[in-house]
Amino acid sequence: METQNLRIAIQKSGRLADSTLQLFDECGISFPQNNNRLISLCYNFPMEILFLRDDDIPASVASGVADVGIVGENVVMEKEKSVAIAERLGFAKCRLSLGVPQAMEYFGTSSLNGLRIATSYPRILARFLEENNVQAEIHEISGSVEIAPGIGLADAICDIVSSGSTLLANGLREVQTVVKSEALLISQPELSAAKQVILDRLIYRIKSVRRAKKFKYIIMNAPQSAVPVISGILPGMKSPTVTPLAESGWVSVHSVVEEDDFWEKIEQLRDAGAQGILVIPIEKMML
Ligand code: PRT
Ligand code: ZN
């Protein structure tokens, strides 16, 4: 019997590669490790992995060479291929921004009129300029965009920014975000039913892993009398679990707290009388 695998295209090496492999690992998906691989068949999940340059991933998915792929939103937007977003993955977050020399005055997009702007993202930039009624010259270069103004190749740039240190090191400042980006799981718009079932299984695992990362499991001891206040601090998913301790009048409280406001919650819990607070990472959180 022929078995159908979901074929997924991922970046061979680069900024997306490590996080993508980590995600597969956290989803319990393993495959033979071999650095010169082009394609690997997973041991324990009906999926084969195709290793490509990120620029080729949207086209490989749109053409059916791969069924799905993991790639930056910026590349998906630039390539304008017919693919669907199956899931946002939340890593490799960055933005495509306009940068100008530190000394240049900038009063808004109209300041870009008549400039030469260097970028590796000509389509996204052209759309942005058109939407903002700016007439500027787009100068397409494939790498080291940030050095273009310094060597007189351009007046401004449109490039990926994460921390902003590359712009700073090249005497540029970020003046405008054009688009925001994160890694996406993209898919062919029309997958076969059998492959859609595999994709749904993959997405379920990814969601469980991502949800778990947002939360911590916490355990603390507290006087019984403090439980109403503590329950109010811990909205959790359901009300907290409260079990009696051997020492009378004391209980153990278990709950789940969101990472975002984690430290504030801990301070409030201590003020409410909680002691011996333990914080435990959650590996998966299923719905
Ligand atoms: O070889 P291949 O073509 O597959 O890879 P690549 O060299 O084209 O891409 P790669 O691996 O550099 O990046 C892959 C994806 O990671 C990008 O398409 C983005 O979606 C995402 N990403 C996230 C980034 C960054 N952060 C990032 N900081 N891509 C590039 N950068 C570069 C940017 O170009 C600039 O040179 O980092 C510099 C800016 O960083 P800061 O921190 O100094 O602002
Ligand atoms: Zn690339």
mmCIF file of C-alpha atoms and ligand atoms in Angstrom:
data_model
loop_
_atom_site.group_PDB
_atom_site.id
_atom_site.type_symbol
_atom_site.label_atom_id
_atom_site.label_comp_id
_atom_site.label_asym_id
_atom_site.label_seq_id
_atom_site.Cartn_x
_atom_site.Cartn_y
_atom_site.Cartn_z
ATOM 1 C CA MET A 1 0.000 0.000 0.000
ATOM 2 C CA GLU A 2 1.316 3.428 -0.891
ATOM 3 C CA THR A 3 1.566 5.676 2.115
ATOM 4 C CA GLN A 4 1.264 9.401 1.659
ATOM 5 C CA ASN A 5 3.624 11.694 3.461
ATOM 6 C CA LEU A 6 3.237 15.395 3.981
ATOM 7 C CA ARG A 7 6.226 17.036 2.344
ATOM 8 C CA ILE A 8 7.434 20.129 4.201
ATOM 9 C CA ALA A 9 10.024 22.591 2.857
ATOM 10 C CA ILE A 10 12.208 24.253 5.486
ATOM 11 C CA GLN A 11 15.312 26.451 5.411
ATOM 12 C CA LYS A 12 18.506 24.407 5.047
ATOM 13 C CA SER A 13 20.593 26.773 7.152
ATOM 14 C CA GLY A 14 20.166 30.306 8.409
ATOM 15 C CA ARG A 15 18.090 32.209 10.906
ATOM 16 C CA LEU A 16 14.985 30.022 10.568
ATOM 17 C CA ALA A 17 16.689 26.642 10.512
ATOM 18 C CA ASP A 18 17.527 26.092 14.189
ATOM 19 C CA SER A 19 14.156 27.240 15.497
ATOM 20 C CA THR A 20 12.373 25.076 12.936
ATOM 21 C CA LEU A 21 14.315 21.964 13.972
ATOM 22 C CA GLN A 22 13.698 22.802 17.629
ATOM 23 C CA LEU A 23 9.976 23.057 16.910
ATOM 24 C CA PHE A 24 9.965 19.603 15.266
ATOM 25 C CA ASP A 25 11.831 18.213 18.257
ATOM 26 C CA GLU A 26 9.313 19.716 20.682
ATOM 27 C CA CYS A 27 6.528 18.228 18.547
ATOM 28 C CA GLY A 28 8.135 14.803 18.999
ATOM 29 C CA ILE A 29 9.105 14.523 15.325
ATOM 30 C CA SER A 30 12.527 13.041 14.612
ATOM 31 C CA PHE A 31 14.472 12.261 11.448
ATOM 32 C CA PRO A 32 17.995 11.147 10.479
ATOM 33 C CA GLN A 33 20.553 13.910 11.043
ATOM 34 C CA ASN A 34 22.815 14.420 8.069
ATOM 35 C CA ASN A 35 24.194 17.801 7.138
ATOM 36 C CA ASN A 36 24.330 17.162 3.424
ATOM 37 C CA ARG A 37 20.736 16.184 3.170
ATOM 38 C CA LEU A 38 18.305 17.488 0.604
ATOM 39 C CA ILE A 39 15.411 15.416 1.862
ATOM 40 C CA SER A 40 14.804 13.416 5.059
ATOM 41 C CA LEU A 41 11.998 11.047 5.913
ATOM 42 C CA CYS A 42 10.778 11.363 9.510
ATOM 43 C CA TYR A 43 10.972 8.235 11.681
ATOM 44 C CA ASN A 44 7.799 8.691 13.657
ATOM 45 C CA PHE A 45 5.521 11.051 11.717
ATOM 46 C CA PRO A 46 4.235 10.748 8.123
ATOM 47 C CA MET A 47 6.292 13.667 6.890
ATOM 48 C CA GLU A 48 9.311 14.216 4.677
ATOM 49 C CA ILE A 49 11.482 17.287 5.051
ATOM 50 C CA LEU A 50 12.883 19.135 2.060
ATOM 51 C CA PHE A 51 15.805 21.454 2.866
ATOM 52 C CA LEU A 52 15.894 24.581 0.687
ATOM 53 C CA ARG A 53 16.985 28.213 0.611
ATOM 54 C CA ASP A 54 14.235 30.275 2.189
ATOM 55 C CA ASP A 55 13.697 32.251 -1.040
ATOM 56 C CA ASP A 56 12.642 29.061 -2.855
ATOM 57 C CA ILE A 57 10.118 27.908 -0.259
ATOM 58 C CA PRO A 58 7.018 29.904 -1.368
ATOM 59 C CA ALA A 59 7.414 28.782 -4.999
ATOM 60 C CA SER A 60 8.036 25.163 -4.020
ATOM 61 C CA VAL A 61 4.799 25.151 -2.010
ATOM 62 C CA ALA A 62 2.788 27.017 -4.663
ATOM 63 C CA SER A 63 3.968 24.617 -7.377
ATOM 64 C CA GLY A 64 3.323 21.462 -5.361
ATOM 65 C CA VAL A 65 6.971 20.381 -5.061
ATOM 66 C CA ALA A 66 6.268 20.646 -1.322
ATOM 67 C CA ASP A 67 2.843 20.532 0.353
ATOM 68 C CA VAL A 68 3.696 22.949 3.141
ATOM 69 C CA GLY A 69 6.648 25.070 4.206
ATOM 70 C CA ILE A 70 8.104 27.135 7.023
ATOM 71 C CA VAL A 71 9.357 30.568 5.972
ATOM 72 C CA GLY A 72 9.423 34.224 7.023
ATOM 73 C CA GLU A 73 6.338 36.302 6.313
ATOM 74 C CA ASN A 74 8.583 38.880 4.592
ATOM 75 C CA VAL A 75 9.619 36.284 1.998
ATOM 76 C CA VAL A 76 6.010 35.130 1.498
ATOM 77 C CA MET A 77 4.921 38.742 0.912
ATOM 78 C CA GLU A 78 7.795 39.441 -1.466
ATOM 79 C CA LYS A 79 7.359 36.334 -3.604
ATOM 80 C CA GLU A 80 3.593 36.839 -4.128
ATOM 81 C CA LYS A 81 2.970 33.134 -4.711
ATOM 82 C CA SER A 82 -0.375 31.488 -4.231
ATOM 83 C CA VAL A 83 -0.059 29.922 -0.762
ATOM 84 C CA ALA A 84 -2.254 29.876 2.339
ATOM 85 C CA ILE A 85 -1.129 30.676 5.887
ATOM 86 C CA ALA A 86 -1.759 27.515 7.915
ATOM 87 C CA GLU A 87 -0.316 28.774 11.213
ATOM 88 C CA ARG A 88 1.699 31.690 12.586
ATOM 89 C CA LEU A 89 4.736 30.320 14.392
ATOM 90 C CA GLY A 90 5.849 33.279 16.520
ATOM 91 C CA PHE A 91 9.616 32.922 16.004
ATOM 92 C CA ALA A 92 12.087 34.860 13.795
ATOM 93 C CA LYS A 93 10.158 38.019 14.545
ATOM 94 C CA CYS A 94 11.462 41.072 12.724
ATOM 95 C CA ARG A 95 10.267 44.003 10.659
ATOM 96 C CA LEU A 96 11.021 45.353 7.226
ATOM 97 C CA SER A 97 11.807 49.015 7.804
ATOM 98 C CA LEU A 98 13.015 52.115 6.071
ATOM 99 C CA GLY A 99 16.342 53.474 7.279
ATOM 100 C CA VAL A 100 17.923 56.798 6.414
ATOM 101 C CA PRO A 101 21.321 58.351 7.254
ATOM 102 C CA GLN A 102 21.387 59.710 10.828
ATOM 103 C CA ALA A 103 21.763 63.286 9.609
ATOM 104 C CA MET A 104 18.950 63.214 7.062
ATOM 105 C CA GLU A 105 15.747 64.969 8.047
ATOM 106 C CA TYR A 106 12.640 62.836 7.876
ATOM 107 C CA PHE A 107 9.138 64.289 8.082
ATOM 108 C CA GLY A 108 7.209 61.221 6.980
ATOM 109 C CA THR A 109 6.924 59.223 3.774
ATOM 110 C CA SER A 110 6.925 62.383 1.608
ATOM 111 C CA SER A 111 10.615 62.830 2.567
ATOM 112 C CA LEU A 112 11.316 59.736 0.467
ATOM 113 C CA ASN A 113 10.280 61.437 -2.797
ATOM 114 C CA GLY A 114 13.085 61.448 -5.342
ATOM 115 C CA LEU A 115 15.398 59.222 -3.278
ATOM 116 C CA ARG A 116 17.162 56.046 -4.373
ATOM 117 C CA ILE A 117 16.194 53.297 -1.915
ATOM 118 C CA ALA A 118 18.234 50.088 -1.763
ATOM 119 C CA THR A 119 16.423 46.872 -0.821
ATOM 120 C CA SER A 120 16.221 43.111 -1.312
ATOM 121 C CA TYR A 121 12.428 43.419 -1.150
ATOM 122 C CA PRO A 122 11.525 45.392 -4.302
ATOM 123 C CA ARG A 123 7.912 44.230 -4.534
ATOM 124 C CA ILE A 124 7.003 44.989 -0.931
ATOM 125 C CA LEU A 125 8.725 48.364 -1.173
ATOM 126 C CA ALA A 126 7.018 49.211 -4.488
ATOM 127 C CA ARG A 127 3.608 48.460 -2.940
ATOM 128 C CA PHE A 128 4.420 50.590 0.096
ATOM 129 C CA LEU A 129 5.601 53.538 -2.004
ATOM 130 C CA GLU A 130 2.531 53.336 -4.200
ATOM 131 C CA GLU A 131 0.155 53.223 -1.224
ATOM 132 C CA ASN A 132 1.874 56.303 0.160
ATOM 133 C CA ASN A 133 2.042 58.175 -3.155
ATOM 134 C CA VAL A 134 5.806 58.369 -3.084
ATOM 135 C CA GLN A 135 7.908 58.584 -6.249
ATOM 136 C CA ALA A 136 11.266 57.002 -5.453
ATOM 137 C CA GLU A 137 13.760 54.848 -7.273
ATOM 138 C CA ILE A 138 14.052 51.274 -6.052
ATOM 139 C CA HIS A 139 17.562 49.891 -6.242
ATOM 140 C CA GLU A 140 17.480 46.106 -5.827
ATOM 141 C CA ILE A 141 20.490 44.489 -4.192
ATOM 142 C CA SER A 142 20.649 41.004 -2.766
ATOM 143 C CA GLY A 143 22.823 41.400 0.321
ATOM 144 C CA SER A 144 24.512 43.914 2.648
ATOM 145 C CA VAL A 145 21.824 46.469 1.908
ATOM 146 C CA GLU A 146 22.822 48.500 4.965
ATOM 147 C CA ILE A 147 26.163 49.570 3.443
ATOM 148 C CA ALA A 148 24.536 51.048 0.308
ATOM 149 C CA PRO A 149 24.103 54.650 1.595
ATOM 150 C CA GLY A 150 27.667 54.715 2.993
ATOM 151 C CA ILE A 151 29.189 53.856 -0.382
ATOM 152 C CA GLY A 152 26.941 56.217 -2.314
ATOM 153 C CA LEU A 153 24.827 53.512 -3.916
ATOM 154 C CA ALA A 154 21.576 54.754 -2.384
ATOM 155 C CA ASP A 155 20.104 57.518 -0.210
ATOM 156 C CA ALA A 156 18.044 55.229 2.023
ATOM 157 C CA ILE A 157 17.394 51.542 2.581
ATOM 158 C CA CYS A 158 14.490 49.209 3.188
ATOM 159 C CA ASP A 159 15.740 46.156 5.070
ATOM 160 C CA ILE A 160 15.027 43.655 7.822
ATOM 161 C CA VAL A 161 15.539 45.051 11.315
ATOM 162 C CA SER A 162 15.506 43.083 14.516
ATOM 163 C CA SER A 163 17.451 44.777 17.338
ATOM 164 C CA GLY A 164 18.440 47.801 15.230
ATOM 165 C CA SER A 165 22.185 47.405 15.847
ATOM 166 C CA THR A 166 23.040 46.853 12.169
ATOM 167 C CA LEU A 167 21.400 50.162 11.231
ATOM 168 C CA LEU A 168 23.168 51.937 14.076
ATOM 169 C CA ALA A 169 26.554 50.474 13.123
ATOM 170 C CA ASN A 170 26.088 51.812 9.593
ATOM 171 C CA GLY A 171 25.126 55.342 10.608
ATOM 172 C CA LEU A 172 21.461 54.837 9.756
ATOM 173 C CA ARG A 173 18.254 55.283 11.729
ATOM 174 C CA GLU A 174 14.957 53.485 11.384
ATOM 175 C CA VAL A 175 12.215 55.895 10.393
ATOM 176 C CA GLN A 176 9.300 53.738 9.313
ATOM 177 C CA THR A 177 8.106 50.139 9.579
ATOM 178 C CA VAL A 178 6.899 48.830 6.238
ATOM 179 C CA VAL A 179 5.722 45.372 7.356
ATOM 180 C CA LYS A 180 6.132 43.122 10.395
ATOM 181 C CA SER A 181 7.185 39.522 9.999
ATOM 182 C CA GLU A 182 7.391 36.206 11.829
ATOM 183 C CA ALA A 183 7.893 32.607 10.700
ATOM 184 C CA LEU A 184 4.801 31.135 9.037
ATOM 185 C CA LEU A 185 3.663 27.629 8.264
ATOM 186 C CA ILE A 186 2.346 27.985 4.719
ATOM 187 C CA SER A 187 0.404 25.448 2.710
ATOM 188 C CA GLN A 188 -0.856 24.778 -0.774
ATOM 189 C CA PRO A 189 -4.349 26.221 -0.995
ATOM 190 C CA GLU A 190 -5.766 22.818 -2.076
ATOM 191 C CA LEU A 191 -4.247 19.939 -0.127
ATOM 192 C CA SER A 192 -5.547 16.390 -0.567
ATOM 193 C CA ALA A 193 -7.781 15.228 2.271
ATOM 194 C CA ALA A 194 -5.158 12.717 3.423
ATOM 195 C CA LYS A 195 -2.440 15.371 3.596
ATOM 196 C CA GLN A 196 -4.776 17.837 5.301
ATOM 197 C CA VAL A 197 -5.260 15.276 8.082
ATOM 198 C CA ILE A 198 -1.472 15.112 8.592
ATOM 199 C CA LEU A 199 -1.198 18.904 8.493
ATOM 200 C CA ASP A 200 -3.960 19.177 11.118
ATOM 201 C CA ARG A 201 -2.034 16.749 13.356
ATOM 202 C CA LEU A 202 1.107 18.844 12.929
ATOM 203 C CA ILE A 203 -0.737 22.071 13.719
ATOM 204 C CA TYR A 204 -2.302 20.501 16.820
ATOM 205 C CA ARG A 205 1.174 19.623 18.101
ATOM 206 C CA ILE A 206 2.585 23.049 17.259
ATOM 207 C CA LYS A 207 -0.278 24.781 19.069
ATOM 208 C CA SER A 208 0.186 22.598 22.164
ATOM 209 C CA VAL A 209 3.901 23.390 22.288
ATOM 210 C CA ARG A 210 3.383 27.138 21.743
ATOM 211 C CA ARG A 211 0.586 27.374 24.296
ATOM 212 C CA ALA A 212 2.725 25.640 26.923
ATOM 213 C CA LYS A 213 5.543 28.139 26.432
ATOM 214 C CA LYS A 214 3.242 30.988 27.406
ATOM 215 C CA PHE A 215 2.475 29.477 30.808
ATOM 216 C CA LYS A 216 4.200 28.247 33.972
ATOM 217 C CA TYR A 217 2.876 25.799 36.509
ATOM 218 C CA ILE A 218 3.166 27.140 40.043
ATOM 219 C CA ILE A 219 2.872 25.434 43.403
ATOM 220 C CA MET A 220 2.908 27.215 46.771
ATOM 221 C CA ASN A 221 2.037 26.726 50.409
ATOM 222 C CA ALA A 222 -0.350 29.158 52.047
ATOM 223 C CA PRO A 223 -2.520 29.551 55.129
ATOM 224 C CA GLN A 224 -6.062 28.300 54.465
ATOM 225 C CA SER A 225 -7.361 31.782 55.303
ATOM 226 C CA ALA A 226 -5.385 33.287 52.380
ATOM 227 C CA VAL A 227 -6.983 31.025 49.739
ATOM 228 C CA PRO A 228 -9.752 33.453 48.662
ATOM 229 C CA VAL A 229 -7.224 36.247 48.049
ATOM 230 C CA ILE A 230 -4.799 33.887 46.296
ATOM 231 C CA SER A 231 -7.574 32.505 44.067
ATOM 232 C CA GLY A 232 -8.356 36.063 43.028
ATOM 233 C CA ILE A 233 -4.730 36.632 42.005
ATOM 234 C CA LEU A 234 -4.654 33.397 40.005
ATOM 235 C CA PRO A 235 -7.422 33.483 37.437
ATOM 236 C CA GLY A 236 -5.670 30.511 35.777
ATOM 237 C CA MET A 237 -7.501 28.277 33.344
ATOM 238 C CA LYS A 238 -9.844 26.987 36.033
ATOM 239 C CA SER A 239 -9.858 27.811 39.750
ATOM 240 C CA PRO A 240 -6.647 26.660 41.478
ATOM 241 C CA THR A 241 -6.278 23.197 42.978
ATOM 242 C CA VAL A 242 -6.132 23.417 46.787
ATOM 243 C CA THR A 243 -5.039 20.418 48.898
ATOM 244 C CA PRO A 244 -4.521 20.290 52.677
ATOM 245 C CA LEU A 245 -1.007 20.014 54.160
ATOM 246 C CA ALA A 246 -0.159 17.856 57.175
ATOM 247 C CA GLU A 247 0.128 21.055 59.252
ATOM 248 C CA SER A 248 -3.391 22.117 60.100
ATOM 249 C CA GLY A 249 -4.581 25.432 58.723
ATOM 250 C CA TRP A 250 -2.146 25.198 55.756
ATOM 251 C CA VAL A 251 -2.782 24.201 52.164
ATOM 252 C CA SER A 252 -0.866 23.628 48.940
ATOM 253 C CA VAL A 253 -2.138 25.664 45.976
ATOM 254 C CA HIS A 254 -1.452 24.638 42.342
ATOM 255 C CA SER A 255 -2.195 26.787 39.327
ATOM 256 C CA VAL A 256 -1.066 27.937 35.902
ATOM 257 C CA VAL A 257 0.205 31.481 35.353
ATOM 258 C CA GLU A 258 0.850 33.331 32.133
ATOM 259 C CA GLU A 259 4.497 34.169 31.506
ATOM 260 C CA ASP A 260 3.741 37.814 30.635
ATOM 261 C CA ASP A 261 2.647 38.995 34.049
ATOM 262 C CA PHE A 262 4.498 36.304 35.906
ATOM 263 C CA TRP A 263 6.684 38.392 38.258
ATOM 264 C CA GLU A 264 3.829 40.685 39.266
ATOM 265 C CA LYS A 265 1.720 37.669 40.179
ATOM 266 C CA ILE A 266 4.527 36.177 42.282
ATOM 267 C CA GLU A 267 4.890 39.451 44.226
ATOM 268 C CA GLN A 268 1.152 39.615 44.834
ATOM 269 C CA LEU A 269 1.103 35.980 45.987
ATOM 270 C CA ARG A 270 3.897 36.590 48.492
ATOM 271 C CA ASP A 271 2.091 39.654 49.814
ATOM 272 C CA ALA A 272 -0.999 37.479 50.225
ATOM 273 C CA GLY A 273 0.959 35.029 52.433
ATOM 274 C CA ALA A 274 2.138 32.367 49.949
ATOM 275 C CA GLN A 275 5.408 30.616 50.832
ATOM 276 C CA GLY A 276 7.763 28.135 49.172
ATOM 277 C CA ILE A 277 6.603 29.068 45.699
ATOM 278 C CA LEU A 278 7.791 26.597 43.038
ATOM 279 C CA VAL A 279 7.684 27.497 39.340
ATOM 280 C CA ILE A 280 7.726 24.655 36.819
ATOM 281 C CA PRO A 281 7.859 24.867 33.014
ATOM 282 C CA ILE A 282 5.040 23.168 31.134
ATOM 283 C CA GLU A 283 6.121 20.985 28.246
ATOM 284 C CA LYS A 284 2.860 20.626 26.318
ATOM 285 C CA MET A 285 -0.605 21.997 26.883
ATOM 286 C CA MET A 286 -3.335 20.096 25.033
ATOM 287 C CA LEU A 287 -6.834 21.310 24.399
HETATM 288 O O1 PRT B 1 20.367 31.141 2.746
HETATM 289 P P1 PRT B 1 18.942 31.589 2.768
HETATM 290 O O2 PRT B 1 18.513 32.322 1.521
HETATM 291 O O3 PRT B 1 18.016 30.461 3.133
HETATM 292 O O4 PRT B 1 18.805 32.589 4.000
HETATM 293 P P2 PRT B 1 18.867 34.202 4.036
HETATM 294 O O5 PRT B 1 20.287 34.601 4.214
HETATM 295 O O6 PRT B 1 18.092 34.788 2.901
HETATM 296 O O7 PRT B 1 17.989 34.509 5.319
HETATM 297 P P3 PRT B 1 18.385 34.520 6.882
HETATM 298 O O8 PRT B 1 18.709 33.143 7.332
HETATM 299 O O9 PRT B 1 19.349 35.617 7.183
HETATM 300 O O10 PRT B 1 16.967 34.969 7.484
HETATM 301 C C1 PRT B 1 15.839 34.171 7.341
HETATM 302 C C2 PRT B 1 14.623 34.915 7.871
HETATM 303 O O11 PRT B 1 14.813 35.247 9.249
HETATM 304 C C3 PRT B 1 14.334 36.272 7.241
HETATM 305 O O12 PRT B 1 13.678 36.158 5.982
HETATM 306 C C4 PRT B 1 13.438 36.916 8.294
HETATM 307 O O13 PRT B 1 12.103 36.448 8.145
HETATM 308 C C5 PRT B 1 13.984 36.359 9.603
HETATM 309 N N1 PRT B 1 14.813 37.306 10.388
HETATM 310 C C6 PRT B 1 14.615 37.597 11.693
HETATM 311 C C7 PRT B 1 15.867 38.020 9.972
HETATM 312 C C8 PRT B 1 16.339 38.774 11.067
HETATM 313 N N2 PRT B 1 15.525 38.474 12.133
HETATM 314 C C9 PRT B 1 17.478 39.636 10.929
HETATM 315 N N3 PRT B 1 17.856 40.286 11.892
HETATM 316 N N4 PRT B 1 16.504 38.115 8.776
HETATM 317 C C10 PRT B 1 17.576 38.900 8.645
HETATM 318 N N5 PRT B 1 18.091 39.685 9.654
HETATM 319 C C11 PRT B 1 19.299 40.491 9.309
HETATM 320 C C12 PRT B 1 18.979 41.759 8.507
HETATM 321 O O14 PRT B 1 18.998 41.482 7.123
HETATM 322 C C13 PRT B 1 20.097 42.710 8.898
HETATM 323 O O15 PRT B 1 21.271 42.451 8.156
HETATM 324 O O16 PRT B 1 19.945 40.951 10.466
HETATM 325 C C14 PRT B 1 20.354 42.312 10.330
HETATM 326 C C15 PRT B 1 19.543 43.187 11.236
HETATM 327 O O17 PRT B 1 19.536 42.696 12.541
HETATM 328 P P4 PRT B 1 19.664 43.712 13.778
HETATM 329 O O18 PRT B 1 19.418 42.871 14.980
HETATM 330 O O19 PRT B 1 21.034 44.279 13.750
HETATM 331 O O20 PRT B 1 18.587 44.767 13.602
HETATM 332 ZN ZN ZN B 2 17.267 33.913 1.419
#
